[in-house]
XYZ file of N, CA and C in Angstrom:
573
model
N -19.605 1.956 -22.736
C -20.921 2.121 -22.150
C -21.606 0.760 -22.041
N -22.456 0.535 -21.213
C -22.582 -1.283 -20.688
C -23.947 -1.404 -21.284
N -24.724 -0.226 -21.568
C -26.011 -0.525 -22.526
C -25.554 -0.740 -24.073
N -24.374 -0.091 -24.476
C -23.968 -0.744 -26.210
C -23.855 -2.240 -25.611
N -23.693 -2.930 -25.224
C -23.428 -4.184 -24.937
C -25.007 -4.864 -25.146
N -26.045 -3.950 -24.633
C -27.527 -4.554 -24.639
C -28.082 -4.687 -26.203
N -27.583 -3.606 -27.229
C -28.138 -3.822 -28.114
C -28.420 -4.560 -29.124
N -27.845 -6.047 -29.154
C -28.241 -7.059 -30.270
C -28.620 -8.010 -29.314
N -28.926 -7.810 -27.757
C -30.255 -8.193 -27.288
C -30.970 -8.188 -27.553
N -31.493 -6.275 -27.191
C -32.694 -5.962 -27.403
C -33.442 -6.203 -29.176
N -32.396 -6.225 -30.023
C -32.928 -6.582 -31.093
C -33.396 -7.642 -31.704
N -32.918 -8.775 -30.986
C -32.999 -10.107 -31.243
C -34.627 -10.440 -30.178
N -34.426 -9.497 -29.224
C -36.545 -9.695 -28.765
C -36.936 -9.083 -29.676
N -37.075 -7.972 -30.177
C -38.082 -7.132 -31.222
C -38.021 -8.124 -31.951
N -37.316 -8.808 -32.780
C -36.909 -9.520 -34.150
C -37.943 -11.146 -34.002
N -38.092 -11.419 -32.469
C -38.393 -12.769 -32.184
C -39.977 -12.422 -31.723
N -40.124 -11.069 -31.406
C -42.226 -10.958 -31.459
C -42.764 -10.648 -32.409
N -42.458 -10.481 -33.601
C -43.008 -10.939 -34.906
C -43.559 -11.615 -35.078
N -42.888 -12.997 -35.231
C -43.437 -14.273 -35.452
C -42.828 -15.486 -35.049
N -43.955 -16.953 -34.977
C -42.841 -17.936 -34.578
C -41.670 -18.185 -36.001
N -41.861 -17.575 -36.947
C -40.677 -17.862 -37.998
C -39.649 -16.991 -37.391
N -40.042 -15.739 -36.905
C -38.686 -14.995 -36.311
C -37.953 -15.200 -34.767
N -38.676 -15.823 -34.648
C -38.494 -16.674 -33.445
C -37.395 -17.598 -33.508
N -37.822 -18.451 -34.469
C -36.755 -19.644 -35.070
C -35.731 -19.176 -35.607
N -35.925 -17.807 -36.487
C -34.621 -17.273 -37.472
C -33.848 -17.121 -36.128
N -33.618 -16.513 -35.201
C -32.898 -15.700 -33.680
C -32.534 -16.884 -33.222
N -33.178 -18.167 -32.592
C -33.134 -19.167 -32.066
C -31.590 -19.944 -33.336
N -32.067 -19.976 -34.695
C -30.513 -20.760 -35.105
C -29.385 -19.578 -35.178
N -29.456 -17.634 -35.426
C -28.467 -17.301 -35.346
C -27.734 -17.254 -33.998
N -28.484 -17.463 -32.610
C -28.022 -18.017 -31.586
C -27.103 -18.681 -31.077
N -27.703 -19.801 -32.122
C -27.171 -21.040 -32.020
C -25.666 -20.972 -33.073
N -25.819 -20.693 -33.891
C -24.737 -20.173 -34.409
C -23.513 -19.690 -34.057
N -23.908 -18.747 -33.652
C -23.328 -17.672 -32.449
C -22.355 -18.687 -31.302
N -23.119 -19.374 -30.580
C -22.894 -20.313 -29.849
C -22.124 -21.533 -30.900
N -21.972 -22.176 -31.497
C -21.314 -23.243 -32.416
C -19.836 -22.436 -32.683
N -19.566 -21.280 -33.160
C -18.484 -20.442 -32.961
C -17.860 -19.920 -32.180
N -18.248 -19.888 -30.962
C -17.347 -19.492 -29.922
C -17.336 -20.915 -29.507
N -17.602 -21.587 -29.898
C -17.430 -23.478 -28.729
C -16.315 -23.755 -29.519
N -16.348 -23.761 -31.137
C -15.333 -23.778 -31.952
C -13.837 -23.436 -31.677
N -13.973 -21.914 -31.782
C -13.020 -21.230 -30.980
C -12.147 -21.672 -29.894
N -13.405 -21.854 -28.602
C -12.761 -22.143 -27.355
C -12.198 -23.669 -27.000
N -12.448 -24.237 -28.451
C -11.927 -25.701 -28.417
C -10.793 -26.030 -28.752
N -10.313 -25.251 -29.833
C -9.389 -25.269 -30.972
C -8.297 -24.231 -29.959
N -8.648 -23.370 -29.437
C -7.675 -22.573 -28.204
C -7.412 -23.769 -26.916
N -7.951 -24.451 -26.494
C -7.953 -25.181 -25.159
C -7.095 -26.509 -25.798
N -7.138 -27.108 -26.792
C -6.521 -28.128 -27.233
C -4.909 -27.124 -27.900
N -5.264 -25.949 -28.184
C -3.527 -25.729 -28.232
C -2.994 -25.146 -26.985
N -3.372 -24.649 -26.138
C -2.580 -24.309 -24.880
C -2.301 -25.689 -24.610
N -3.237 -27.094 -24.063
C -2.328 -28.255 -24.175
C -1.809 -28.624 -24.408
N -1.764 -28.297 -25.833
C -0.690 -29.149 -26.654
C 0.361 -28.438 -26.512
N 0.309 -27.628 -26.337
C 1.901 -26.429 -26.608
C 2.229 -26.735 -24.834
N 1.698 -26.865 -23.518
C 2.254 -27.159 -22.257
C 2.748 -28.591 -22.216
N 2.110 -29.237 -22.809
C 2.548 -30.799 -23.049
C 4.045 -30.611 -23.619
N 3.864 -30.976 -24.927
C 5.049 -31.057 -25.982
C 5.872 -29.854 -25.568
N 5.415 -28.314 -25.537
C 6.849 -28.038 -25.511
C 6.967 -27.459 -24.445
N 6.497 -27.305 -22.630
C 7.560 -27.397 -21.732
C 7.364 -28.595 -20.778
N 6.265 -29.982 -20.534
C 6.355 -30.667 -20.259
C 7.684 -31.669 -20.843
N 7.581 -32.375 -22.186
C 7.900 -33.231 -23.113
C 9.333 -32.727 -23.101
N 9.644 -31.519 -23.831
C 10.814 -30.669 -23.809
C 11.728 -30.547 -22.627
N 10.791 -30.419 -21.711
C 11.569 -29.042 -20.228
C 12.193 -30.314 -19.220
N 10.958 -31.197 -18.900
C 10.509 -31.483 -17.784
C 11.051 -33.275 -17.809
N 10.666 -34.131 -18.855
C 10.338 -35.668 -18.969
C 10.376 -35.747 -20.764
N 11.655 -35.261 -21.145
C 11.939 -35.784 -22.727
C 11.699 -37.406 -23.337
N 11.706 -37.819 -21.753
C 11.662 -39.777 -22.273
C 10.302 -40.458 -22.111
N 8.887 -39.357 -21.938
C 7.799 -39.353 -21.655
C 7.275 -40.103 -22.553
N 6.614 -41.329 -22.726
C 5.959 -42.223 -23.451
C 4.905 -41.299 -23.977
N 4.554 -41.318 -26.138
C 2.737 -40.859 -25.410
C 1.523 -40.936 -25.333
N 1.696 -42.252 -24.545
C 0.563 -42.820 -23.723
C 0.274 -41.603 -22.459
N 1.808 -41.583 -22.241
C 2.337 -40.571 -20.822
C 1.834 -39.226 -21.406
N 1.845 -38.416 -22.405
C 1.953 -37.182 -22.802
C 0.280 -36.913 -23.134
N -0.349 -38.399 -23.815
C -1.803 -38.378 -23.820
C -2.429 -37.564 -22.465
N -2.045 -38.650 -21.628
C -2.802 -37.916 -20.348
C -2.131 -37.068 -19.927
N -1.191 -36.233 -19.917
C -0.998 -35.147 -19.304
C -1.605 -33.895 -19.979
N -1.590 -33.795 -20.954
C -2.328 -32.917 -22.497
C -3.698 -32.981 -21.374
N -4.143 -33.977 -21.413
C -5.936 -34.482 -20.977
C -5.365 -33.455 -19.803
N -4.905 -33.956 -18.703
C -5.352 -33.464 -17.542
C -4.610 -32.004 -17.411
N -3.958 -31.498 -18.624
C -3.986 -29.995 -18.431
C -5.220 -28.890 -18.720
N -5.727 -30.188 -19.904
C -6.900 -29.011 -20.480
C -8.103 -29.274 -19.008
N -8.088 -29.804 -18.120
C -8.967 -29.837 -16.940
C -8.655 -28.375 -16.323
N -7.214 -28.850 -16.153
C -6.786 -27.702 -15.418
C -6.962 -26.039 -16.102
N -6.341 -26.041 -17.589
C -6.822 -24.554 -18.118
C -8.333 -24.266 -17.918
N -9.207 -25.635 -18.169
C -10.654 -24.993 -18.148
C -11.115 -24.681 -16.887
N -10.443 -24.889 -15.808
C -10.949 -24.502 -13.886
C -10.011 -23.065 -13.927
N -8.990 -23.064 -14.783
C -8.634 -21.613 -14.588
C -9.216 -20.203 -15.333
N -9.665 -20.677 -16.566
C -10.540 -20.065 -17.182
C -12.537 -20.093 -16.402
N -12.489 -20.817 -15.894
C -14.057 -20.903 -15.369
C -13.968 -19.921 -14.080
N -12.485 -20.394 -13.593
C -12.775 -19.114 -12.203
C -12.457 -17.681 -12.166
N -11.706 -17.180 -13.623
C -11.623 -16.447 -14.399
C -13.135 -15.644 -15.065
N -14.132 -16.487 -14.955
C -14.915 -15.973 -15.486
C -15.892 -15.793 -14.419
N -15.780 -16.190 -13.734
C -16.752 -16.277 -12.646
C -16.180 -14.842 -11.536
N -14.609 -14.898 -11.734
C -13.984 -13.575 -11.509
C -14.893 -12.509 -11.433
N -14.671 -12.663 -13.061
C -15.179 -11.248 -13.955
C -16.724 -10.908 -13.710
N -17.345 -12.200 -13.586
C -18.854 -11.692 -13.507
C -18.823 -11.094 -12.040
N -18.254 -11.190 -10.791
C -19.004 -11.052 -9.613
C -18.652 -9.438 -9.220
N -17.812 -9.103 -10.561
C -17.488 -8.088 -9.802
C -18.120 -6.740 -9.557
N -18.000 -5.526 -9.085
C -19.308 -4.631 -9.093
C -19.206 -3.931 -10.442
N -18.200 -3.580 -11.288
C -18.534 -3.248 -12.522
C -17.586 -4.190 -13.180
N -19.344 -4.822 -13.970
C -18.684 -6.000 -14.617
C -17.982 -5.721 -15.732
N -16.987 -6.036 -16.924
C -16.447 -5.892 -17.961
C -17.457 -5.606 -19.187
N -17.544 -4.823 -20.149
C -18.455 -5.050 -21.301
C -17.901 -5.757 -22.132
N -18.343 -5.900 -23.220
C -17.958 -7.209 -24.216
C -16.790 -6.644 -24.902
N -17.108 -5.178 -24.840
C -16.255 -4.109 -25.742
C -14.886 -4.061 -24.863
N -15.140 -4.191 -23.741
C -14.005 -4.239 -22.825
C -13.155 -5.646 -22.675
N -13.730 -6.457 -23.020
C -13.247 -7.965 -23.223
C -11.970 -8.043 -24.646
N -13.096 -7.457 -26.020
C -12.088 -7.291 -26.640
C -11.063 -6.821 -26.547
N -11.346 -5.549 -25.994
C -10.178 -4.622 -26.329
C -8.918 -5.518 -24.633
N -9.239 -6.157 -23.904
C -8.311 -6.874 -23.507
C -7.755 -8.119 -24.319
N -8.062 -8.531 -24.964
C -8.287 -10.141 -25.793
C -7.198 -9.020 -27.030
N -7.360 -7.651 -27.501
C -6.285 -7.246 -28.939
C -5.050 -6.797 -27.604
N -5.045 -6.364 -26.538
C -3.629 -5.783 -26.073
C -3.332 -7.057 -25.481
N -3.577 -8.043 -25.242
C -3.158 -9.362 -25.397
C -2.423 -10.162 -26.225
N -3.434 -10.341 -27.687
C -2.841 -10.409 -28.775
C -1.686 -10.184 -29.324
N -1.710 -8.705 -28.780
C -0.565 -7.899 -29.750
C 1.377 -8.338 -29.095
N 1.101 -9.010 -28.092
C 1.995 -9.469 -27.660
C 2.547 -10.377 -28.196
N 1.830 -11.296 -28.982
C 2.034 -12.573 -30.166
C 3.474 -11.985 -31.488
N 2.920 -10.582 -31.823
C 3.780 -10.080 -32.372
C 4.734 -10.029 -32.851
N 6.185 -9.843 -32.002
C 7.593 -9.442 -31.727
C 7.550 -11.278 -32.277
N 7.231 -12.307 -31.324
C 7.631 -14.059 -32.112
C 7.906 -14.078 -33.412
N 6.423 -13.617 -33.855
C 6.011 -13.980 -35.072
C 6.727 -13.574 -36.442
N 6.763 -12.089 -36.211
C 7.344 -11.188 -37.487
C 8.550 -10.908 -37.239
N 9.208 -10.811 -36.066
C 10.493 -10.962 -36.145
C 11.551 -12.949 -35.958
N 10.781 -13.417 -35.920
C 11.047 -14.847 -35.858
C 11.219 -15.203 -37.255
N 10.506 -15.005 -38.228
C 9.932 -14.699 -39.743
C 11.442 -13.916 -40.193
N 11.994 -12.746 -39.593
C 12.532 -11.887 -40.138
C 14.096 -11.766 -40.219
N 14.232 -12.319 -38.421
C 15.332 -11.831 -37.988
C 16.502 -12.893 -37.830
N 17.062 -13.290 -38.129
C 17.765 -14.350 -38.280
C 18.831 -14.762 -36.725
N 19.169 -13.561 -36.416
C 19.876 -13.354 -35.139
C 18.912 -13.166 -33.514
N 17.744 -13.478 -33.590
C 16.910 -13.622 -32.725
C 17.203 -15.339 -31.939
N 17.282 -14.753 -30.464
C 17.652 -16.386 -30.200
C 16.680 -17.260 -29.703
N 16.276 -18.010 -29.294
C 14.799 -18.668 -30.034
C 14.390 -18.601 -28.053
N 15.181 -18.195 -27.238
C 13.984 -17.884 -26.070
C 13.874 -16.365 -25.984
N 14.088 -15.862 -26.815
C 13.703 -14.339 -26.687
C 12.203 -13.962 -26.439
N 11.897 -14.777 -27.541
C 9.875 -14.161 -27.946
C 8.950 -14.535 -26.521
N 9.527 -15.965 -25.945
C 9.314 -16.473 -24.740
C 8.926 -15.388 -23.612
N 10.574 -14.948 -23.197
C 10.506 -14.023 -22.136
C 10.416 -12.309 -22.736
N 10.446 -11.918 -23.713
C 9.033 -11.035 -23.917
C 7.838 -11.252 -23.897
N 7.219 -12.231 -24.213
C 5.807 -12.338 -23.955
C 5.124 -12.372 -22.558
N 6.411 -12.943 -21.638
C 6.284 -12.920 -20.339
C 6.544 -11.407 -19.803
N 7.343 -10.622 -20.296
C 7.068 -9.493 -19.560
C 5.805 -8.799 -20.646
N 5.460 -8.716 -22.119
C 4.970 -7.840 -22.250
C 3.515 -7.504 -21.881
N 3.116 -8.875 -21.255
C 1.635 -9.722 -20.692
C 1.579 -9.297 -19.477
N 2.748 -9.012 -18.547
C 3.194 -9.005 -17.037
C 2.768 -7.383 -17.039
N 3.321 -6.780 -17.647
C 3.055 -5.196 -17.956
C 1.429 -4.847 -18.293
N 0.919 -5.763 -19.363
C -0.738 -5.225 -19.404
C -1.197 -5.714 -18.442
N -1.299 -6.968 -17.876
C -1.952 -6.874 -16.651
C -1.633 -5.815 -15.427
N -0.420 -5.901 -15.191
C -0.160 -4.249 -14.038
C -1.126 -3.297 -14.399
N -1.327 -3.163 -15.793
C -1.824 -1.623 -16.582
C -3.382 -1.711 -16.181
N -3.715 -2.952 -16.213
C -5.053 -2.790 -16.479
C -6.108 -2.302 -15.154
N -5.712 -1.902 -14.039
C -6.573 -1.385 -13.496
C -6.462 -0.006 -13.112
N -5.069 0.379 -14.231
C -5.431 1.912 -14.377
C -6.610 2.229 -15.829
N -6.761 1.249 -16.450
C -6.883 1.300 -18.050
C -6.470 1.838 -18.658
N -7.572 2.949 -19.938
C -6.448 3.386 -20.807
C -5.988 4.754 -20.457
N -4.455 4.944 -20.638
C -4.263 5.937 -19.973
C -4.772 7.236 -21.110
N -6.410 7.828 -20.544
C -6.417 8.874 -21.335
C -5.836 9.792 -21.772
N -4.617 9.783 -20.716
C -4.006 11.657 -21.163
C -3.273 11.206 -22.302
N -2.822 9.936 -22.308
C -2.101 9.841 -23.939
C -2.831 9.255 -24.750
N -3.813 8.782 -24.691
C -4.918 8.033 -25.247
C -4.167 6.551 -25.820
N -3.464 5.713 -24.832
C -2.471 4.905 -25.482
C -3.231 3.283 -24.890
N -3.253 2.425 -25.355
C -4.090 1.346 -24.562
C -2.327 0.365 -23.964
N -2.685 -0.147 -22.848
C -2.132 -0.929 -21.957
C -1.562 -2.247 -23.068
N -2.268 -2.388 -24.305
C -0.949 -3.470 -24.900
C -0.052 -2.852 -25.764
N 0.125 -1.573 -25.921
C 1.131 -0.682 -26.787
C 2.161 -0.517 -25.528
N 2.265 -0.359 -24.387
C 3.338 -0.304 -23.172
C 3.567 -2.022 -22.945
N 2.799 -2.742 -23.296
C 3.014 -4.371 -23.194
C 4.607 -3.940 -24.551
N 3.813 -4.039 -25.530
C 4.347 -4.242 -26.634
C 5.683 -3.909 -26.793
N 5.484 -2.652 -26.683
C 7.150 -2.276 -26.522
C 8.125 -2.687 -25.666
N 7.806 -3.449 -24.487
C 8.375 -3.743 -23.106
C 9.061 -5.069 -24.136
N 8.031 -6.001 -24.219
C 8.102 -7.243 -25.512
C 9.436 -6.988 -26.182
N 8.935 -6.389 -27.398
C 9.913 -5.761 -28.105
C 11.740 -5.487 -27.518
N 11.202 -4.490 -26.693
C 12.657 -4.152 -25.945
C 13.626 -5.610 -25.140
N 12.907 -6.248 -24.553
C 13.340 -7.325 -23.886
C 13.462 -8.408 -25.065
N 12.727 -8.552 -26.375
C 13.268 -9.363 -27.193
C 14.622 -9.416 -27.827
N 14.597 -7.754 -28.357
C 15.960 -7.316 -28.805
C 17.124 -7.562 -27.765
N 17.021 -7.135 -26.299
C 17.982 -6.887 -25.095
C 18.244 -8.230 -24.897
N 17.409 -9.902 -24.708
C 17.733 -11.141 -24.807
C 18.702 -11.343 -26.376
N 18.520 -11.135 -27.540
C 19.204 -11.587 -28.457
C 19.966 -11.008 -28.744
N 21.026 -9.848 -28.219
C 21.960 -9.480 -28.317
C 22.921 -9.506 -26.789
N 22.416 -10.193 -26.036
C 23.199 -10.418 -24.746
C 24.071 -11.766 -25.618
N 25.397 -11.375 -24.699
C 26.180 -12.593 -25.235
C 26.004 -13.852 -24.266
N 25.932 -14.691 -25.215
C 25.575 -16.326 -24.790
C 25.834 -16.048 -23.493
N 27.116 -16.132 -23.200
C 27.668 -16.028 -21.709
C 26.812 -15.999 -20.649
N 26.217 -13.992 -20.699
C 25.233 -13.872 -19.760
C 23.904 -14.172 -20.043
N 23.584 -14.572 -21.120
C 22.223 -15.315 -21.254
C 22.414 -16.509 -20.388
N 23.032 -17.202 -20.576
C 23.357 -18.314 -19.676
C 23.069 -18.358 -18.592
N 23.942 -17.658 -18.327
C 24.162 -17.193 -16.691
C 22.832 -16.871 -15.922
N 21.887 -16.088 -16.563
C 20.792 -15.045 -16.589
C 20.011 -16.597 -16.130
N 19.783 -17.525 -16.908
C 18.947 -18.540 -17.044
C 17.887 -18.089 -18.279
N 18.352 -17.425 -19.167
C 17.393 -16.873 -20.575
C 17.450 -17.970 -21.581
N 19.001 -18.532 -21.659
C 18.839 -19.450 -22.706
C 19.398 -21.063 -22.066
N 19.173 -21.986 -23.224
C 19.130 -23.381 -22.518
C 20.780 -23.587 -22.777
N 21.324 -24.345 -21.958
C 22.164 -24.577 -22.430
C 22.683 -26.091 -22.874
């Protein structure tokens, strides 16, 4: 509902016509507010660089990359993530029903949950071959976005990163038990 979204608005005016002390209290949890998501979105924007730099620039692309060379490419990716994220957001606002915040999250956890299958089975599995988590994440991300402009499918009450997830999953397992051969072949693993 897009009015739950209004309510620590509307509370933060009631809270701020009191007084100029409550005024000021709203004005630094604001600010607060704001110091944590800049946090956030800093510490996220400097690792998508760093992780496109080092490991498929540096890695993929120019292994003999000076880094003087890798400095600025890092630099001029995070230009680039932040024009893709700005038109991303500018997306989202124009549209006729805009996203609620509640709706943000709950894209930002079936997102998430794609991180998953890497993590705890990377941790676990010893026979996992190290581009598996890769190209699950690529399909299980490829799948919630398809999903998402059906949303959630009520009749099963199931959200769009549980059909990510499993896709993930399935294609992690189906990459690390293909034999080298046709991984190869496939272009799944390096050779």
């Amino acid at each position: 509902d897009a009015d739950s979204d209004r309510v620590f608005g509307e509370i933060c005016r009631i809270v701020m016509e009191k007084s100029v002390f409550h005024r000021w209290l709203v004005v630094v949890l604001l600010s607060a507010v704001l110091a944590a998501l800049m946090s956030t979105a800093d510490s996220v924007l400097l690792s998508v660089s760093s992780m496109l730099t080092k490991d498929i620039y540096h890695r993929q692309i120019n292994p003999a990359a000076s880094e003087e060379k890798l400095t600025k490419i890092g630099k001029s990716l995070s230009w680039v993530v932040v024009t893709i994220m700005a038109a991303i957001a500018i997306y989202l606002n124009s549209l006729e029903n805009k996203p609620t915040l509640v709706k943000l999250m709950d894209m930002k956890f079936d997102m998430l949950m794609q991180l998953g299958p890497g993590f705890i089975l990377g941790m676990h599995w010893r026979g996992m071959k190290p581009s598996a988590p890769f190209w699950g994440l690529v399909s299980g991300l490829t799948l919630v976005f398809a999903l998402y402009p059906i949303g959630t499918l009520t009749n099963w009450g199931v959200h769009a990163g549980v059909f990510g997830l499993t896709l993930n999953l399935a294609v992690v397992v189906a990459i690390s038990y293909l034999p080298p051969s046709q991984a190869r072949s496939k272009g799944l693993i390096e050779t």
